[in-house]
Short mmCIF file of C-alpha atoms in Angstrom, two decimals:
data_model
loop_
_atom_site.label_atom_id
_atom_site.label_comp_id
_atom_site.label_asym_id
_atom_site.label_seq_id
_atom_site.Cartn_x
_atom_site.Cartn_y
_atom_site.Cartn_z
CA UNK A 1 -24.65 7.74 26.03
CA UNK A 2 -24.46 11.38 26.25
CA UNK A 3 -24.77 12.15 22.20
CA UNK A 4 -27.88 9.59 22.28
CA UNK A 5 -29.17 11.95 25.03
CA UNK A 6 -28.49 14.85 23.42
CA UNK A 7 -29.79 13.11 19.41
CA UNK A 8 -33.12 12.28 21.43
CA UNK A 9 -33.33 15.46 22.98
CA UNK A 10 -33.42 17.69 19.78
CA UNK A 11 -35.60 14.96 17.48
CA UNK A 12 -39.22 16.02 19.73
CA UNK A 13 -40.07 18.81 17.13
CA UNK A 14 -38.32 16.72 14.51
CA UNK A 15 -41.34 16.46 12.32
CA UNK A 16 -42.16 20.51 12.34
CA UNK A 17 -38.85 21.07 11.93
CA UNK A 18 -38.53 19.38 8.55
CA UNK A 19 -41.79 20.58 7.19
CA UNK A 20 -40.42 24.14 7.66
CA UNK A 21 -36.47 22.72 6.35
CA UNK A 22 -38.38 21.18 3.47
CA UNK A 23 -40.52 24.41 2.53
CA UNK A 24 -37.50 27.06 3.39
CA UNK A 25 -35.57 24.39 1.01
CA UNK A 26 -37.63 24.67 -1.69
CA UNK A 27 -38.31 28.43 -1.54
CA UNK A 28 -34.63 29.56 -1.38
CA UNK A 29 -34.06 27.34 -4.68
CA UNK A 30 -37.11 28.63 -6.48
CA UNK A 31 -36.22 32.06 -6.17
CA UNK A 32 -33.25 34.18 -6.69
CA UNK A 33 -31.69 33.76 -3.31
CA UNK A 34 -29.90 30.71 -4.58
CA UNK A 35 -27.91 32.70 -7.26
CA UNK A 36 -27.36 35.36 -4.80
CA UNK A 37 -25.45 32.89 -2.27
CA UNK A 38 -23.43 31.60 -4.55
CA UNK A 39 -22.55 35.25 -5.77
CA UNK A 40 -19.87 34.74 -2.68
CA UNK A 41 -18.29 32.19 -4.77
CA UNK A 42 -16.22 35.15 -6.29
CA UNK A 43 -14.37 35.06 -3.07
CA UNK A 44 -13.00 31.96 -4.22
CA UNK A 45 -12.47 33.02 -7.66
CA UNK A 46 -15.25 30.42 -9.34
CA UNK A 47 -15.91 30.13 -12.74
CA UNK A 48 -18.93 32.36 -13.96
CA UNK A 49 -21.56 30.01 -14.52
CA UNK A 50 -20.86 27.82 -11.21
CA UNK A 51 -23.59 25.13 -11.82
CA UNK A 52 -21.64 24.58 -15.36
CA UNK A 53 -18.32 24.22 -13.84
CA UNK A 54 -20.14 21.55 -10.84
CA UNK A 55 -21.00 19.26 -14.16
CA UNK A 56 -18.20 19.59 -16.05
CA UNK A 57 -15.44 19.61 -12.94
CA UNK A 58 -12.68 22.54 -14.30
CA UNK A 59 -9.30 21.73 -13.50
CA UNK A 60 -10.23 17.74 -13.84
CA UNK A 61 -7.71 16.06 -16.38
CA UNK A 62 -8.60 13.05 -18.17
CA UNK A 63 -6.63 10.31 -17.63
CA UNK A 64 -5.07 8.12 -21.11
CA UNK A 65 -7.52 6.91 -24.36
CA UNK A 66 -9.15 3.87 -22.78
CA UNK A 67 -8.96 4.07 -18.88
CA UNK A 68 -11.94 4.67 -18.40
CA UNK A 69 -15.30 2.34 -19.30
CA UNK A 70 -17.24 2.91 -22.35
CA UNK A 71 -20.14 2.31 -20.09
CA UNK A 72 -19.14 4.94 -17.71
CA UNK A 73 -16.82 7.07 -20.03
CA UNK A 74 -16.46 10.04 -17.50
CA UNK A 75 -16.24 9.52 -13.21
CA UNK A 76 -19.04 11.01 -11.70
CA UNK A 77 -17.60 13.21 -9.09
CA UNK A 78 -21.01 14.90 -8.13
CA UNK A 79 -19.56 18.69 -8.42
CA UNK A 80 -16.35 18.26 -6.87
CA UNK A 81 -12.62 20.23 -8.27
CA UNK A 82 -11.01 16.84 -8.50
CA UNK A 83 -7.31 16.86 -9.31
CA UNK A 84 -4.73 14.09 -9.81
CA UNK A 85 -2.47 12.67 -6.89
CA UNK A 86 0.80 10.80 -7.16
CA UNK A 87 1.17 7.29 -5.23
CA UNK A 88 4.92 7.41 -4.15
CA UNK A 89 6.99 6.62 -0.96
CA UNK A 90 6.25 9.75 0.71
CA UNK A 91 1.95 10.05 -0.20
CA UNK A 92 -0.06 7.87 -0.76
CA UNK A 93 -2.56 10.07 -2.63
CA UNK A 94 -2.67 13.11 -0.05
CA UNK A 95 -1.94 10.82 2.82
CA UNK A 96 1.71 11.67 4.00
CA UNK A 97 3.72 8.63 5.34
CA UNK A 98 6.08 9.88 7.57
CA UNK A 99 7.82 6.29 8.28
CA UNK A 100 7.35 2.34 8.03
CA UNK A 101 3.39 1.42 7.61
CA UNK A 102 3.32 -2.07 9.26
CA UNK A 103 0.84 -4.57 8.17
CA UNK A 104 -2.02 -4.96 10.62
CA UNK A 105 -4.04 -8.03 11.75
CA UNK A 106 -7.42 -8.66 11.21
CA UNK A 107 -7.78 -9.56 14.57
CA UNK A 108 -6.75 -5.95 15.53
CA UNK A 109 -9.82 -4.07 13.81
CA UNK A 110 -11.99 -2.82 16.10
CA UNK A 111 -15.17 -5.22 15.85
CA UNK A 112 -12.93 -7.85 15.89
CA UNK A 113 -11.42 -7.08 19.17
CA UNK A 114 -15.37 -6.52 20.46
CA UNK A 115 -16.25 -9.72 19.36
CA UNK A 116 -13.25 -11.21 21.62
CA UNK A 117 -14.20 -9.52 24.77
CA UNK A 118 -11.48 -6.91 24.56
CA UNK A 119 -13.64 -3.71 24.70
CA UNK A 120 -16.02 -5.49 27.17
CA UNK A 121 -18.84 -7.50 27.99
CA UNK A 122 -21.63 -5.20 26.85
CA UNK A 123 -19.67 -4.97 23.46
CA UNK A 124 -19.02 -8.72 23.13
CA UNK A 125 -22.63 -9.62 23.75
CA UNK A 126 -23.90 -6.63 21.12
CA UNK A 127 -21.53 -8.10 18.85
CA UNK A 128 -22.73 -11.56 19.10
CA UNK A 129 -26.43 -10.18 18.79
CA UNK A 130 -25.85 -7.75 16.25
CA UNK A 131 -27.39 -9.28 13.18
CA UNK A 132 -29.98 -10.59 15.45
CA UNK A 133 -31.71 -7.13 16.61
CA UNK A 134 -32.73 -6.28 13.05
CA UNK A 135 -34.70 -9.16 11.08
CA UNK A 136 -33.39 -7.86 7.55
CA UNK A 137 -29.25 -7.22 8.82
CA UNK A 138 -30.14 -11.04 10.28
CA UNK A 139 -31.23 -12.07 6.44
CA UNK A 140 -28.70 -10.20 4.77
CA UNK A 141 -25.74 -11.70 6.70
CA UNK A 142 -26.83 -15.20 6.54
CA UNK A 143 -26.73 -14.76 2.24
CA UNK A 144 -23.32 -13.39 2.78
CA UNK A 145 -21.82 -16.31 4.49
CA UNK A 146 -21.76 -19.02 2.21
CA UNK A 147 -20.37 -16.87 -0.43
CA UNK A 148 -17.20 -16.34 2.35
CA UNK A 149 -15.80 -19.30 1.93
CA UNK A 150 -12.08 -19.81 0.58
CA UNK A 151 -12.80 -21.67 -2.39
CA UNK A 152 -15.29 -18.82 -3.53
CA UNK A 153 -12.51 -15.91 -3.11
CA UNK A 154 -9.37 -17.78 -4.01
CA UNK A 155 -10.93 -20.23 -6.44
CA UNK A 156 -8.96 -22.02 -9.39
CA UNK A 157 -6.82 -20.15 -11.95
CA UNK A 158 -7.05 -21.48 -15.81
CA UNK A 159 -3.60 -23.12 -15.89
CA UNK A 160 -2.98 -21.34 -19.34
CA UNK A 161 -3.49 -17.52 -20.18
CA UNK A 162 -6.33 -16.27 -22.75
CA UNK A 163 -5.25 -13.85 -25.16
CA UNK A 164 -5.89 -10.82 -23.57
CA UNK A 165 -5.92 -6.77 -25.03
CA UNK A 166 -3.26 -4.60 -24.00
CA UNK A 167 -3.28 -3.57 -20.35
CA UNK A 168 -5.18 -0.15 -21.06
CA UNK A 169 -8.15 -1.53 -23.22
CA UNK A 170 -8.39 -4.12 -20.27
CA UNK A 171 -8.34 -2.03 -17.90
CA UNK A 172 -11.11 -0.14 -19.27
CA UNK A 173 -12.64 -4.04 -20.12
CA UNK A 174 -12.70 -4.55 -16.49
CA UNK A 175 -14.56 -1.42 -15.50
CA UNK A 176 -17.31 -2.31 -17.80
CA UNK A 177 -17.98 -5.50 -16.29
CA UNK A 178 -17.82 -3.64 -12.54
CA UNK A 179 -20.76 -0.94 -13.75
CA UNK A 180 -22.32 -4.24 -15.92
CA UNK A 181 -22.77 -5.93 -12.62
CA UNK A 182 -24.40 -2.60 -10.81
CA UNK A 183 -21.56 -1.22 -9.27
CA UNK A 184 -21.91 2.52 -8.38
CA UNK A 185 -18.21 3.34 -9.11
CA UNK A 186 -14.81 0.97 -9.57
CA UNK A 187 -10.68 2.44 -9.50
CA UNK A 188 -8.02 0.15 -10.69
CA UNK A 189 -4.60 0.92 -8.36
CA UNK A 190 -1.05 -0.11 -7.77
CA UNK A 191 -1.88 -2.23 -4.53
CA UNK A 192 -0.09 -1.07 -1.67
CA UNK A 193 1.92 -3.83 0.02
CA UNK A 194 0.70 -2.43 3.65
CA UNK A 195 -2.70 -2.75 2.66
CA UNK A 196 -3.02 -7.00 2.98
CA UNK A 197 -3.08 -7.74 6.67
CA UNK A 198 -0.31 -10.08 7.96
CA UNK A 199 -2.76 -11.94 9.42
CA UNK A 200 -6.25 -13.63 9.01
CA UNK A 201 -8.79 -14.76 11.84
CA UNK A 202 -9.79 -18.08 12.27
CA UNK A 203 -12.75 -18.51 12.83
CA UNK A 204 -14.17 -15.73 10.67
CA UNK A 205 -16.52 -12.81 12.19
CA UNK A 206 -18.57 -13.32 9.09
CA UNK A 207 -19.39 -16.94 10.60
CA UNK A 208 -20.30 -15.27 14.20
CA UNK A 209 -22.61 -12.82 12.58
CA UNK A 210 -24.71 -15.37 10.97
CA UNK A 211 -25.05 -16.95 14.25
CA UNK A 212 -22.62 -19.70 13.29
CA UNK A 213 -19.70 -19.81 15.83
CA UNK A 214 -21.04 -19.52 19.13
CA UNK A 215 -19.71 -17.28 21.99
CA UNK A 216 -16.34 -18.15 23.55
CA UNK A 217 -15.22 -20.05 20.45
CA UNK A 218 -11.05 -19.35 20.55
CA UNK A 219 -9.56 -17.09 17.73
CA UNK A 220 -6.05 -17.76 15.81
CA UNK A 221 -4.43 -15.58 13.83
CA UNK A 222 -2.84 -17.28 10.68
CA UNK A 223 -0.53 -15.69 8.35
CA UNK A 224 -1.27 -14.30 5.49
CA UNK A 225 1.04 -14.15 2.54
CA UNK A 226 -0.23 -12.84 -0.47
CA UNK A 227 1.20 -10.26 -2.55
CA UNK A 228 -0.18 -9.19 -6.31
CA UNK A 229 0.77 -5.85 -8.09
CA UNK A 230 -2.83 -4.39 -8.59
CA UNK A 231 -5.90 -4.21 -6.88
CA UNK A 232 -9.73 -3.08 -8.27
CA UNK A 233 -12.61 -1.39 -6.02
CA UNK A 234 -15.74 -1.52 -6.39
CA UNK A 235 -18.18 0.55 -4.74
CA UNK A 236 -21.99 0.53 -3.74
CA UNK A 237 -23.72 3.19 -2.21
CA UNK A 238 -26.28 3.09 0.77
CA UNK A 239 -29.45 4.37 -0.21
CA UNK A 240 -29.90 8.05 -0.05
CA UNK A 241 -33.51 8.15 1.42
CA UNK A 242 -33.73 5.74 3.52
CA UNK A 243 -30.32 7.64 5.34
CA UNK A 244 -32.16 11.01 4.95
CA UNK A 245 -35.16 9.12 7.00
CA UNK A 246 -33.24 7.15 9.44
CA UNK A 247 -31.49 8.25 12.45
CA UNK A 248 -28.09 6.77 11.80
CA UNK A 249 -27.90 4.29 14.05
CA UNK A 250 -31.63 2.56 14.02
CA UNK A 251 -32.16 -0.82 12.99
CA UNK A 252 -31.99 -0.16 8.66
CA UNK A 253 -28.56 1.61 9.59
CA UNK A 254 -26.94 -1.71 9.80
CA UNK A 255 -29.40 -3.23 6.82
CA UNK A 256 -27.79 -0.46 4.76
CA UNK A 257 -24.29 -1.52 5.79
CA UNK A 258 -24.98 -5.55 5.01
CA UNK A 259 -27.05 -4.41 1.45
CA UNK A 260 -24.18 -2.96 -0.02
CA UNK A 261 -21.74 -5.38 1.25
CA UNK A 262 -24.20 -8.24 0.18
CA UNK A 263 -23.86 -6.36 -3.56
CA UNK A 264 -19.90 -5.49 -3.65
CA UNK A 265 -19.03 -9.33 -2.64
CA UNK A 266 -20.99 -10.68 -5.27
CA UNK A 267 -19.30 -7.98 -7.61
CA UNK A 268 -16.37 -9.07 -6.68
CA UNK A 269 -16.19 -12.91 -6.85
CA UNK A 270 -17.71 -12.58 -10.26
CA UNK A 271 -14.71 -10.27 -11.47
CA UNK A 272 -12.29 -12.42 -9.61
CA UNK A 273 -13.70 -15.57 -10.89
CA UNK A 274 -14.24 -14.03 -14.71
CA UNK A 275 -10.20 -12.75 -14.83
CA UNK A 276 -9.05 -16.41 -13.39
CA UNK A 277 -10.91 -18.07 -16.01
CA UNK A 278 -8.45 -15.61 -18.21
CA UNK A 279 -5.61 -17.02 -16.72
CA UNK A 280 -4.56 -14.67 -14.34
CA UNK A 281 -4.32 -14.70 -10.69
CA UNK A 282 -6.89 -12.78 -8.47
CA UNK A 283 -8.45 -13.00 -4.66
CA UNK A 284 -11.84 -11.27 -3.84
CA UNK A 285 -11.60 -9.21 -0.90
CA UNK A 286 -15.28 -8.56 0.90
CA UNK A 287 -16.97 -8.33 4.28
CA UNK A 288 -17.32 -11.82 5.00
CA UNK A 289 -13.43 -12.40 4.06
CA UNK A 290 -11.07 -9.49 3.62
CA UNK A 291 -7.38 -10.07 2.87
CA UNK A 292 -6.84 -6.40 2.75
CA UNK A 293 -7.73 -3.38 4.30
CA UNK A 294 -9.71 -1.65 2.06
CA UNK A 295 -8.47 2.61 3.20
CA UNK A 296 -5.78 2.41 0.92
CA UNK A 297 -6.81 0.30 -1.37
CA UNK A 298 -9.56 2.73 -1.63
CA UNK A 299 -7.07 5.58 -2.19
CA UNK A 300 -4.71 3.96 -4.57
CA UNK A 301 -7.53 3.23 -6.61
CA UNK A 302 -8.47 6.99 -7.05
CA UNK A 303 -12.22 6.23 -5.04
CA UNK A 304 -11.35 9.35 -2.13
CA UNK A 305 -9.55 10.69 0.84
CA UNK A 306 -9.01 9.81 4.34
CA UNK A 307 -11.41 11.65 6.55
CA UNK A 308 -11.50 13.42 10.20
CA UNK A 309 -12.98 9.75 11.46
CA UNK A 310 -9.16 8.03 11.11
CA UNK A 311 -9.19 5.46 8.42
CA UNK A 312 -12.55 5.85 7.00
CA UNK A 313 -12.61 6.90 2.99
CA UNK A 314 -14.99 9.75 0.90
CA UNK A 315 -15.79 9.52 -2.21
CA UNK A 316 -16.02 13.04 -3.50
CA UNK A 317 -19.59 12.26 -4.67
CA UNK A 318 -20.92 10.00 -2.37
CA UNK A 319 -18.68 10.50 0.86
CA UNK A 320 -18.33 7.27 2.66
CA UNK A 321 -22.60 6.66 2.04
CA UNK A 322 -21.17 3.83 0.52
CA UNK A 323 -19.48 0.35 1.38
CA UNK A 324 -16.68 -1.51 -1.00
CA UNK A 325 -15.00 -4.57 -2.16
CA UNK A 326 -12.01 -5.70 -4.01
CA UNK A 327 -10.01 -7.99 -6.07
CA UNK A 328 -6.60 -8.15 -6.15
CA UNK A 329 -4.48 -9.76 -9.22
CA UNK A 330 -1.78 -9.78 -11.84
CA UNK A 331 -3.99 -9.36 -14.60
CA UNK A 332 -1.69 -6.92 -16.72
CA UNK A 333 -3.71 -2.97 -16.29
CA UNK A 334 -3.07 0.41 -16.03
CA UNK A 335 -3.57 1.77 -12.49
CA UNK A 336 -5.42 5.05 -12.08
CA UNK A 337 -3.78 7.77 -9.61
CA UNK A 338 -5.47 8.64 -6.43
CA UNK A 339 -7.24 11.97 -6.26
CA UNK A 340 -7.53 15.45 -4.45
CA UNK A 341 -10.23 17.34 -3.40
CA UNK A 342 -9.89 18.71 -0.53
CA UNK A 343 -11.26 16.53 1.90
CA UNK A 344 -8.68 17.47 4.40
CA UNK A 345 -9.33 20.88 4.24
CA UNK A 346 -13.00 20.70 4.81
CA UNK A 347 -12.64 18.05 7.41
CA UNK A 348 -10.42 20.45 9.23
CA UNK A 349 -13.06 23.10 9.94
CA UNK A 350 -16.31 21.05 9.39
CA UNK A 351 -16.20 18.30 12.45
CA UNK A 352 -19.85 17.60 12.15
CA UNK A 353 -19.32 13.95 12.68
CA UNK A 354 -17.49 14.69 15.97
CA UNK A 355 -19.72 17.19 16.89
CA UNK A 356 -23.10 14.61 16.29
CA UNK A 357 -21.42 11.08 16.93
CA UNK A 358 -22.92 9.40 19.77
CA UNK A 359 -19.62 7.41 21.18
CA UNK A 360 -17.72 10.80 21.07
CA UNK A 361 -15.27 8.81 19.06
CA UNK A 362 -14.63 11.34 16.77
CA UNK A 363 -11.53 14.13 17.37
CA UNK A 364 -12.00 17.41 17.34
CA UNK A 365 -8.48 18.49 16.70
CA UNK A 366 -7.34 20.37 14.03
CA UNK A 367 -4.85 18.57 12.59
CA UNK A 368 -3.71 15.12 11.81
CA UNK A 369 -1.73 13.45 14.27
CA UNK A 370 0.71 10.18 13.47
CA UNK A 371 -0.03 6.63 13.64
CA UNK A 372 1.43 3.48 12.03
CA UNK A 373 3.79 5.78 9.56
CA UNK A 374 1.07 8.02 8.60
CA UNK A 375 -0.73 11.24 9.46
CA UNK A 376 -4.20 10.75 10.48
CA UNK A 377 -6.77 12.32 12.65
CA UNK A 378 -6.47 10.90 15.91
CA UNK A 379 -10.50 9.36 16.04
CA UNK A 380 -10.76 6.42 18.70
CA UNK A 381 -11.84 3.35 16.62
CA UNK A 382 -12.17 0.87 19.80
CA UNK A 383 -14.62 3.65 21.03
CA UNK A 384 -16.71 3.34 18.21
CA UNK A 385 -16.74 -0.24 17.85
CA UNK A 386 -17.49 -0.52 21.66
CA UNK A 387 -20.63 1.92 20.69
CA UNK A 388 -21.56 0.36 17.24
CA UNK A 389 -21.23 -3.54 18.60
CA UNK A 390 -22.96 -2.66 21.94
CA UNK A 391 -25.62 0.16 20.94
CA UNK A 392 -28.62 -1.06 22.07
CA UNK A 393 -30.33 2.10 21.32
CA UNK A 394 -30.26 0.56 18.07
CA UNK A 395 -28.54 -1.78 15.67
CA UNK A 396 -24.54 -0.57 15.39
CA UNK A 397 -24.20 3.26 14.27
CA UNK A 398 -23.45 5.08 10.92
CA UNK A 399 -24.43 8.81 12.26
CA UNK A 400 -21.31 10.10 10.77
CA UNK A 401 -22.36 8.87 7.61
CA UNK A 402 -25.88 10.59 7.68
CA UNK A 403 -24.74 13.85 9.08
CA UNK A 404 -21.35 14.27 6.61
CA UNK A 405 -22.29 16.76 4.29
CA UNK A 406 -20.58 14.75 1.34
CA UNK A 407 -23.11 11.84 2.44
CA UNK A 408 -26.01 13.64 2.68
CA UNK A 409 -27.02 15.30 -0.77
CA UNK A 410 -29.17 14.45 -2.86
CA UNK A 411 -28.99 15.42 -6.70
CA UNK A 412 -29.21 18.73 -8.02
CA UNK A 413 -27.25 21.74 -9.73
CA UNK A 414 -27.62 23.24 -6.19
CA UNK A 415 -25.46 20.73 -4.17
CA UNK A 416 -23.30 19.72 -7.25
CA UNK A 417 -22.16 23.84 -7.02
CA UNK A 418 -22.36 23.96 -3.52
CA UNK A 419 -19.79 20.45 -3.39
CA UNK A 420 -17.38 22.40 -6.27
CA UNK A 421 -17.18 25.17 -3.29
CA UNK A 422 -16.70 22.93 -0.23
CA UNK A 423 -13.36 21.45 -2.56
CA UNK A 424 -11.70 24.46 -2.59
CA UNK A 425 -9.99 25.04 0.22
CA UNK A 426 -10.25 26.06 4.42
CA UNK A 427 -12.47 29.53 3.70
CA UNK A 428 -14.88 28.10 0.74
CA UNK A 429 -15.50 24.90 3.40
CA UNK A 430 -16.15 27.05 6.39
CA UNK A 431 -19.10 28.27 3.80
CA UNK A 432 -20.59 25.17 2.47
CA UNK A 433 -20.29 23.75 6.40
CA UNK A 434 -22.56 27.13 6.99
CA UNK A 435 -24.88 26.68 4.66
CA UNK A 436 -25.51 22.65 5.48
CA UNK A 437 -25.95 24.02 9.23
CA UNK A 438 -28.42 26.88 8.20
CA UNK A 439 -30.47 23.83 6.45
CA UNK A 440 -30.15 21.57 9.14
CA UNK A 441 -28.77 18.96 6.14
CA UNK A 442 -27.82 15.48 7.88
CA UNK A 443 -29.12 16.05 11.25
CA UNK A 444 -32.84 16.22 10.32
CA UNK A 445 -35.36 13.12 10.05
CA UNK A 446 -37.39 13.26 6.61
CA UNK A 447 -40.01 11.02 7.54
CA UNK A 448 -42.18 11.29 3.85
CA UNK A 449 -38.82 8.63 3.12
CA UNK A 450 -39.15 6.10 5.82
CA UNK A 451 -40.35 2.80 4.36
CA UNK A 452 -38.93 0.13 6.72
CA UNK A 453 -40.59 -1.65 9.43
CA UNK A 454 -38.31 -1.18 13.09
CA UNK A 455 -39.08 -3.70 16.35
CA UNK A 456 -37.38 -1.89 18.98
CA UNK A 457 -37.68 -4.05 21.34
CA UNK A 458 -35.31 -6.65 19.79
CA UNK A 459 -32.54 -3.60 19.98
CA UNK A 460 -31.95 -4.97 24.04
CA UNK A 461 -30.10 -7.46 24.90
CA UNK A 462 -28.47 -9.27 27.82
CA UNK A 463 -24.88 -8.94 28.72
#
């Protein structure tokens, strides 16, 4: 409970604070000071015009005629240098597998183990409460759960193929219907095998979040077999404003979490539904029944990098403000590669989310460490699902989120440049991580934003 101490401790003069953020904001934009801080950029040997070369991304290379949607005909990186990985044995995008990646059970993710008792009572009771202590999370979960079911992921393949265009044109095909349905971003990738769990959970923790399996029900784990060549993400971010008013790990925290779910499940069934009517094989993959996990799906599918928090993903425009689903199928496409832009390198000398998360979950090392065949940064996931499923301070926790500054823009030729600096490398991060601190960006309160209603006093609960 010490970060909550310390969180509550520096929000008393929150409200002055933010009036003189807000006004120092504004003033260092209007006037020439702006121009003159990014004059360092020539340190890093930027482009001229900066703001130009935020929009247009230099060193960015189109991928082939027709991968991309005509709806959507360029990714929207937000400012960042984006360049092109390779998915191979050794990377899989700039994650370096160093041996055999085993398959992982759903019954070993972290809220998961909570909701079995294994990180506690005070966890195991949060977790069983959890959609409870907010109204709207409650509402949100219940209209996930019926759409959870096995017959609405796996459904009923047309028993003969459509004729269908070549796998490029479809591919693009299929990213117009993601950004059609209101997705914020989709990636097509080569699915990595490691990705599906060996396992699934029986009874699901979708069905003990809508109050529908009651405490001390048993768990199985049943095996889980599937195996198809390609997988597509979509994503949906949490809303800006309501992050840049909330304190991370309030009530709408969670709300934001079960919105954008709530949004990528439906996108997903539809898709999944729409290519098996086509002929072809596919399984959605959402919150209230995952087959996969969705980190590397996420990175095959070109949507980010692994970040100091373990397995957690950024997008290089909208960090990890943003939640995803999947399908998985052998509908013939063209996979996109997974991207750079030097997330590792800023998450190396940044550690704002370790340095503000309230379950001191977070590493501060340096450098990646290895787990499961892969180099990651040694973050404590049972420590933050012990803190997100038993905060009662709140409703779960997505501080990280609101203090990352990749999370935490909003839009403008200002934070589009100041991203295209924070992507190139250790010294050009160390100066965008300055300049978030000097603005207090992420760990401020902007209460002209906050539009919810909060009860407090269903945050409590017994244990």
């Amino acid at each position: 409970m010490k970060g909550l101490i310390r969180l509550a401790d520096s929000s008393k003069n929150q409200n002055t604070s933010e009036q003189k953020l807000q006004l120092s904001r504004r003033g260092f934009l209007k006037t020439g000071a702006a121009a003159a801080a990014l004059g360092v950029l020539g340190a890093v040997k930027a482009p001229s015009k900066v703001a130009a070369a935020a929009v247009n991304n230099y060193e960015y290379i189109p991928p082939g005629k027709g991968q991309w949607s005509k709806l959507r005909p360029k990714p929207n990186y937000g400012g960042a240098s984006v360049r092109l990985a390779e998915h191979n044995d050794q990377w899989l995008g700039t994650s370096k597998i160093v041996g055999t990646v085993n398959k992982s059970k759903e019954s070993d993710m972290g809220f998961t183990l909570a909701m079995e008792g294994k990180l506690g009572p005070k966890a195991q009771a949060g977790f069983y409460t959890i959609g409870l202590r907010h109204p709207l999370s409650d509402a949100m979960g219940m209209a996930i759960a019926p759409i959870s079911d096995t017959m609405w992921v796996e459904g009923h393949t047309r028993p003969e193929k459509l004729p269908i265009p070549d796998p490029e044109q479809m591919s693009m095909h299929i990213k117009d219907v993601a950004y059609y349905l209101r997705a914020d971003e989709v990636g097509i990738g080569n699915m990595p095998e490691y990705a599906y769990y060996s396992h699934k959970m029986q009874p699901s923790m979708i069905g003990v979040i809508a109050g529908m399996v009651p405490k001390g029900t048993p768990f199985e784990d049943v095996p889980y077999e599937e195996k198809l060549p390609y997988v597509i993400v979509v994503a949906v971010e949490q809303h800006l404003e309501t992050y840049l008013a909330s304190t991370g790990y309030d009530g709408i925290s969670d709300s934001q979490s079960f919105r954008s779910y709530h949004a990528t499940a439906n996108i997903a069934l539809i898709i999944a539904q729409y290519i098996r009517g086509l002929g072809y094989h596919a399984r959605a993959h959402h919150f209230g029944n995952y087959g996969a996990v969705m980190a590397p799906c996420m990175i095959a599918a070109g949507m980010g990098e692994l970040t100091r928090t373990g397995d957690t993903v950024a997008h290089p425009r909208m960090g990890y403000r943003n939640k995803v689903a999947a399908i998985t199928t052998d509908l013939p496409l063209v996979p996109d590669k997974p991207i750079d832009f030097g997330m590792a390198d800023f998450c190396r000398v940044c550690n704002k989310c370790a340095d503000n998360c309230p379950a001191e979950a977070i590493t501060h090392d340096k450098d990646m460490v290895e787990y499961n065949g892969y180099l990651r940064w040694n973050s404590d996931y049972k420590k933050c699902a012990e803190f997100r499923a038993g905060n009662d301070e709140g409703v779960s926790c997505g501080r990280c989120i609101k203090v990352c500054p990749w999370s935490s823009k909003e839009d403008s030729w200002f934070h589009e440049a100041g991203i295209w600096v924070g992507s190139k490398g250790e010294a050009a991060s160390k100066l965008l991580k300055g300049i978030d601190d000097m603005f207090g960006y992420g760990t401020e309160i902007v209460d002209k934003h906050k539009w919810w209603l909060e009860w407090p006093e269903l945050y409590k609960f017994d244990y």
